[in-house]
């Protein structure tokens, strides 16, 4: 997918868009990290103002996967910071998409990984370990399931039920 843009994927696959097999996330995300283009199979996580499970996932080997975190859209604290992003980069994650806030933006922008989030916030998250792993999540009206595929570039983010061959 490195040479094909999300716009080209949409133009080439109108039938997948009509059927709902290919969906675009609402354009609500800021772009962070050095990798502006990334893709991979999705791992889902649902948390609210708590980052324990986010850190646990990113401590695992990523194997080119993308962690998609539904943080409830909270703008009250950051659920992802520089240290876990460095760990994710070193563990082979392709990217992280956060429906919530991040912090340590300068550190994250130095990492060779794709990160999308709503905004940055200086306050840290709670550490209670509350959340749900590998569950269907909804971000901006788009349902996202564990095992689907994510394709991101500077035009936006696509979710596909299956890996796209382009």
PDB file of C-alpha atoms in Angstrom:
ATOM      1  CA  UNK A   1       0.000   0.000   0.000  1.00  0.00           C
ATOM      2  CA  UNK A   2       3.048   2.266   0.251  1.00  0.00           C
ATOM      3  CA  UNK A   3       2.600   3.809  -3.209  1.00  0.00           C
ATOM      4  CA  UNK A   4      -1.201   3.894  -3.340  1.00  0.00           C
ATOM      5  CA  UNK A   5      -3.020   6.686  -1.501  1.00  0.00           C
ATOM      6  CA  UNK A   6      -6.209   6.300   0.509  1.00  0.00           C
ATOM      7  CA  UNK A   7      -7.896   8.538  -2.081  1.00  0.00           C
ATOM      8  CA  UNK A   8      -6.863   6.153  -4.877  1.00  0.00           C
ATOM      9  CA  UNK A   9      -8.125   3.183  -2.850  1.00  0.00           C
ATOM     10  CA  UNK A  10     -11.514   4.886  -2.464  1.00  0.00           C
ATOM     11  CA  UNK A  11     -11.668   5.781  -6.162  1.00  0.00           C
ATOM     12  CA  UNK A  12     -10.804   2.202  -7.181  1.00  0.00           C
ATOM     13  CA  UNK A  13     -13.239   0.490  -4.802  1.00  0.00           C
ATOM     14  CA  UNK A  14     -16.678   2.185  -4.922  1.00  0.00           C
ATOM     15  CA  UNK A  15     -18.404  -1.191  -4.512  1.00  0.00           C
ATOM     16  CA  UNK A  16     -16.585  -1.796  -1.187  1.00  0.00           C
ATOM     17  CA  UNK A  17     -17.651   1.641   0.053  1.00  0.00           C
ATOM     18  CA  UNK A  18     -21.295   1.054  -0.893  1.00  0.00           C
ATOM     19  CA  UNK A  19     -21.296  -2.357   0.812  1.00  0.00           C
ATOM     20  CA  UNK A  20     -19.681  -0.957   3.970  1.00  0.00           C
ATOM     21  CA  UNK A  21     -16.641  -3.218   3.655  1.00  0.00           C
ATOM     22  CA  UNK A  22     -14.467  -0.093   3.239  1.00  0.00           C
ATOM     23  CA  UNK A  23     -15.106   2.869   5.528  1.00  0.00           C
ATOM     24  CA  UNK A  24     -13.374   6.208   6.060  1.00  0.00           C
ATOM     25  CA  UNK A  25     -13.014   7.583   9.563  1.00  0.00           C
ATOM     26  CA  UNK A  26     -14.214  11.132  10.108  1.00  0.00           C
ATOM     27  CA  UNK A  27     -11.385  13.661   9.588  1.00  0.00           C
ATOM     28  CA  UNK A  28     -10.953  14.417  13.288  1.00  0.00           C
ATOM     29  CA  UNK A  29      -7.391  13.159  13.837  1.00  0.00           C
ATOM     30  CA  UNK A  30      -4.122  15.066  14.075  1.00  0.00           C
ATOM     31  CA  UNK A  31      -1.019  13.462  12.536  1.00  0.00           C
ATOM     32  CA  UNK A  32       1.937  12.629  14.807  1.00  0.00           C
ATOM     33  CA  UNK A  33       5.069  10.515  14.468  1.00  0.00           C
ATOM     34  CA  UNK A  34       7.500  10.320  11.557  1.00  0.00           C
ATOM     35  CA  UNK A  35       5.540   7.664   9.664  1.00  0.00           C
ATOM     36  CA  UNK A  36       2.722   9.549   7.924  1.00  0.00           C
ATOM     37  CA  UNK A  37       1.689   6.506   5.876  1.00  0.00           C
ATOM     38  CA  UNK A  38       1.017   3.215   7.649  1.00  0.00           C
ATOM     39  CA  UNK A  39      -1.248   0.194   7.484  1.00  0.00           C
ATOM     40  CA  UNK A  40      -1.815  -3.144   9.152  1.00  0.00           C
ATOM     41  CA  UNK A  41      -4.232  -5.475  10.881  1.00  0.00           C
ATOM     42  CA  UNK A  42      -6.173  -3.818  13.701  1.00  0.00           C
ATOM     43  CA  UNK A  43      -6.075  -4.612  17.399  1.00  0.00           C
ATOM     44  CA  UNK A  44      -8.891  -2.864  19.278  1.00  0.00           C
ATOM     45  CA  UNK A  45      -8.959  -1.510  22.800  1.00  0.00           C
ATOM     46  CA  UNK A  46     -11.638   0.426  24.658  1.00  0.00           C
ATOM     47  CA  UNK A  47     -10.581   2.537  27.665  1.00  0.00           C
ATOM     48  CA  UNK A  48     -11.578   5.809  29.301  1.00  0.00           C
ATOM     49  CA  UNK A  49      -8.950   8.125  30.781  1.00  0.00           C
ATOM     50  CA  UNK A  50      -6.838   5.084  31.742  1.00  0.00           C
ATOM     51  CA  UNK A  51      -3.699   3.954  29.922  1.00  0.00           C
ATOM     52  CA  UNK A  52      -2.628   0.739  31.689  1.00  0.00           C
ATOM     53  CA  UNK A  53      -4.008  -1.543  28.959  1.00  0.00           C
ATOM     54  CA  UNK A  54      -2.594   0.725  26.223  1.00  0.00           C
ATOM     55  CA  UNK A  55       0.881   0.295  27.690  1.00  0.00           C
ATOM     56  CA  UNK A  56       0.389  -3.479  28.094  1.00  0.00           C
ATOM     57  CA  UNK A  57      -0.487  -3.886  24.410  1.00  0.00           C
ATOM     58  CA  UNK A  58       2.466  -1.814  23.226  1.00  0.00           C
ATOM     59  CA  UNK A  59       4.853  -3.890  25.352  1.00  0.00           C
ATOM     60  CA  UNK A  60       3.926  -6.877  23.140  1.00  0.00           C
ATOM     61  CA  UNK A  61       5.461  -7.538  19.725  1.00  0.00           C
ATOM     62  CA  UNK A  62       3.487  -5.510  17.193  1.00  0.00           C
ATOM     63  CA  UNK A  63       4.265  -7.566  14.080  1.00  0.00           C
ATOM     64  CA  UNK A  64       3.106  -4.690  11.864  1.00  0.00           C
ATOM     65  CA  UNK A  65      -0.261  -4.317  13.587  1.00  0.00           C
ATOM     66  CA  UNK A  66      -2.106  -1.078  14.349  1.00  0.00           C
ATOM     67  CA  UNK A  67      -3.509  -0.454  17.825  1.00  0.00           C
ATOM     68  CA  UNK A  68      -6.836   1.397  17.609  1.00  0.00           C
ATOM     69  CA  UNK A  69      -7.859   2.809  20.975  1.00  0.00           C
ATOM     70  CA  UNK A  70     -11.345   4.120  21.654  1.00  0.00           C
ATOM     71  CA  UNK A  71     -10.632   6.533  24.486  1.00  0.00           C
ATOM     72  CA  UNK A  72     -14.203   7.786  24.441  1.00  0.00           C
ATOM     73  CA  UNK A  73     -13.071  10.983  22.736  1.00  0.00           C
ATOM     74  CA  UNK A  74     -11.935  12.388  26.076  1.00  0.00           C
ATOM     75  CA  UNK A  75     -10.073  15.683  25.906  1.00  0.00           C
ATOM     76  CA  UNK A  76      -9.408  15.779  29.677  1.00  0.00           C
ATOM     77  CA  UNK A  77      -6.106  13.845  29.798  1.00  0.00           C
ATOM     78  CA  UNK A  78      -3.602  11.985  27.616  1.00  0.00           C
ATOM     79  CA  UNK A  79      -3.895   8.199  27.353  1.00  0.00           C
ATOM     80  CA  UNK A  80      -0.710   7.817  25.294  1.00  0.00           C
ATOM     81  CA  UNK A  81       2.720   9.320  25.912  1.00  0.00           C
ATOM     82  CA  UNK A  82       6.258   9.201  24.593  1.00  0.00           C
ATOM     83  CA  UNK A  83       7.571   6.157  26.466  1.00  0.00           C
ATOM     84  CA  UNK A  84       4.894   3.716  25.230  1.00  0.00           C
ATOM     85  CA  UNK A  85       5.260   5.077  21.687  1.00  0.00           C
ATOM     86  CA  UNK A  86       9.025   4.485  21.745  1.00  0.00           C
ATOM     87  CA  UNK A  87       8.296   0.973  23.000  1.00  0.00           C
ATOM     88  CA  UNK A  88       5.722   0.459  20.221  1.00  0.00           C
ATOM     89  CA  UNK A  89       8.240   1.610  17.617  1.00  0.00           C
ATOM     90  CA  UNK A  90      10.868  -0.774  18.997  1.00  0.00           C
ATOM     91  CA  UNK A  91       8.357  -3.648  19.180  1.00  0.00           C
ATOM     92  CA  UNK A  92       7.331  -3.378  15.527  1.00  0.00           C
ATOM     93  CA  UNK A  93       3.895  -1.736  15.699  1.00  0.00           C
ATOM     94  CA  UNK A  94       2.963   0.018  12.441  1.00  0.00           C
ATOM     95  CA  UNK A  95       0.823   2.642  14.107  1.00  0.00           C
ATOM     96  CA  UNK A  96      -1.501   3.756  16.881  1.00  0.00           C
ATOM     97  CA  UNK A  97      -4.833   5.556  16.461  1.00  0.00           C
ATOM     98  CA  UNK A  98      -6.259   7.156  19.603  1.00  0.00           C
ATOM     99  CA  UNK A  99      -9.797   8.502  19.950  1.00  0.00           C
ATOM    100  CA  UNK A 100      -8.490  10.724  22.729  1.00  0.00           C
ATOM    101  CA  UNK A 101      -5.370  12.700  23.598  1.00  0.00           C
ATOM    102  CA  UNK A 102      -1.629  12.100  23.633  1.00  0.00           C
ATOM    103  CA  UNK A 103       1.270  13.935  25.276  1.00  0.00           C
ATOM    104  CA  UNK A 104       5.055  14.175  24.821  1.00  0.00           C
ATOM    105  CA  UNK A 105       4.406  15.309  21.260  1.00  0.00           C
ATOM    106  CA  UNK A 106       8.036  16.209  20.469  1.00  0.00           C
ATOM    107  CA  UNK A 107       9.197  12.750  21.559  1.00  0.00           C
ATOM    108  CA  UNK A 108       6.414  11.039  19.583  1.00  0.00           C
ATOM    109  CA  UNK A 109       7.202  13.126  16.496  1.00  0.00           C
ATOM    110  CA  UNK A 110      10.754  11.765  16.644  1.00  0.00           C
ATOM    111  CA  UNK A 111       9.569   8.148  16.479  1.00  0.00           C
ATOM    112  CA  UNK A 112       9.389   6.081  13.286  1.00  0.00           C
ATOM    113  CA  UNK A 113       5.772   5.094  13.806  1.00  0.00           C
ATOM    114  CA  UNK A 114       2.409   6.474  12.730  1.00  0.00           C
ATOM    115  CA  UNK A 115       0.276   8.058  15.447  1.00  0.00           C
ATOM    116  CA  UNK A 116      -3.137   9.690  15.102  1.00  0.00           C
ATOM    117  CA  UNK A 117      -4.991  11.343  17.975  1.00  0.00           C
ATOM    118  CA  UNK A 118      -7.597  14.028  18.546  1.00  0.00           C
ATOM    119  CA  UNK A 119      -5.217  16.434  20.308  1.00  0.00           C
ATOM    120  CA  UNK A 120      -2.422  16.738  22.833  1.00  0.00           C
ATOM    121  CA  UNK A 121      -2.939  17.293  26.566  1.00  0.00           C
ATOM    122  CA  UNK A 122      -0.330  17.670  29.332  1.00  0.00           C
ATOM    123  CA  UNK A 123      -2.211  15.755  32.052  1.00  0.00           C
ATOM    124  CA  UNK A 124      -1.589  12.021  32.446  1.00  0.00           C
ATOM    125  CA  UNK A 125      -4.246   9.319  32.563  1.00  0.00           C
ATOM    126  CA  UNK A 126      -5.428   7.165  35.451  1.00  0.00           C
ATOM    127  CA  UNK A 127      -3.691   3.859  36.181  1.00  0.00           C
ATOM    128  CA  UNK A 128      -6.543   1.524  37.180  1.00  0.00           C
ATOM    129  CA  UNK A 129      -6.252  -0.998  34.336  1.00  0.00           C
ATOM    130  CA  UNK A 130      -9.916  -0.722  33.386  1.00  0.00           C
ATOM    131  CA  UNK A 131     -10.940  -1.389  29.786  1.00  0.00           C
ATOM    132  CA  UNK A 132     -11.858  -3.994  27.190  1.00  0.00           C
ATOM    133  CA  UNK A 133      -9.485  -5.708  24.748  1.00  0.00           C
ATOM    134  CA  UNK A 134     -10.337  -7.070  21.274  1.00  0.00           C
ATOM    135  CA  UNK A 135     -13.920  -5.729  21.301  1.00  0.00           C
ATOM    136  CA  UNK A 136     -15.795  -3.919  18.523  1.00  0.00           C
ATOM    137  CA  UNK A 137     -15.430  -0.159  19.002  1.00  0.00           C
ATOM    138  CA  UNK A 138     -17.087   2.860  17.407  1.00  0.00           C
ATOM    139  CA  UNK A 139     -15.161   6.009  16.571  1.00  0.00           C
ATOM    140  CA  UNK A 140     -17.001   8.928  15.006  1.00  0.00           C
ATOM    141  CA  UNK A 141     -19.903   6.687  13.992  1.00  0.00           C
ATOM    142  CA  UNK A 142     -17.643   4.072  12.364  1.00  0.00           C
ATOM    143  CA  UNK A 143     -17.624   0.563  13.785  1.00  0.00           C
ATOM    144  CA  UNK A 144     -14.152  -1.012  13.927  1.00  0.00           C
ATOM    145  CA  UNK A 145     -13.514  -4.670  14.719  1.00  0.00           C
ATOM    146  CA  UNK A 146     -10.420  -6.509  15.870  1.00  0.00           C
ATOM    147  CA  UNK A 147      -8.715  -8.119  12.870  1.00  0.00           C
ATOM    148  CA  UNK A 148      -9.920  -5.615  10.271  1.00  0.00           C
ATOM    149  CA  UNK A 149      -7.314  -3.579   8.341  1.00  0.00           C
ATOM    150  CA  UNK A 150      -6.386   0.076   8.709  1.00  0.00           C
ATOM    151  CA  UNK A 151      -4.800   2.229   6.006  1.00  0.00           C
ATOM    152  CA  UNK A 152      -3.659   5.749   6.932  1.00  0.00           C
ATOM    153  CA  UNK A 153      -1.979   8.568   5.054  1.00  0.00           C
ATOM    154  CA  UNK A 154      -2.134  12.357   5.023  1.00  0.00           C
ATOM    155  CA  UNK A 155      -5.584  12.273   3.367  1.00  0.00           C
ATOM    156  CA  UNK A 156      -7.223  10.192   6.088  1.00  0.00           C
ATOM    157  CA  UNK A 157      -7.828   6.789   7.599  1.00  0.00           C
ATOM    158  CA  UNK A 158      -9.597   3.843   5.965  1.00  0.00           C
ATOM    159  CA  UNK A 159     -10.949   0.728   7.668  1.00  0.00           C
ATOM    160  CA  UNK A 160     -11.388  -2.420   5.590  1.00  0.00           C
ATOM    161  CA  UNK A 161     -12.953  -5.738   6.536  1.00  0.00           C
ATOM    162  CA  UNK A 162     -10.185  -7.526   4.638  1.00  0.00           C
ATOM    163  CA  UNK A 163      -6.642  -6.761   3.552  1.00  0.00           C
ATOM    164  CA  UNK A 164      -6.749  -4.804   0.308  1.00  0.00           C
ATOM    165  CA  UNK A 165      -4.667  -5.972  -2.635  1.00  0.00           C
ATOM    166  CA  UNK A 166      -3.841  -2.916  -4.705  1.00  0.00           C
TER     167      UNK A 166
END
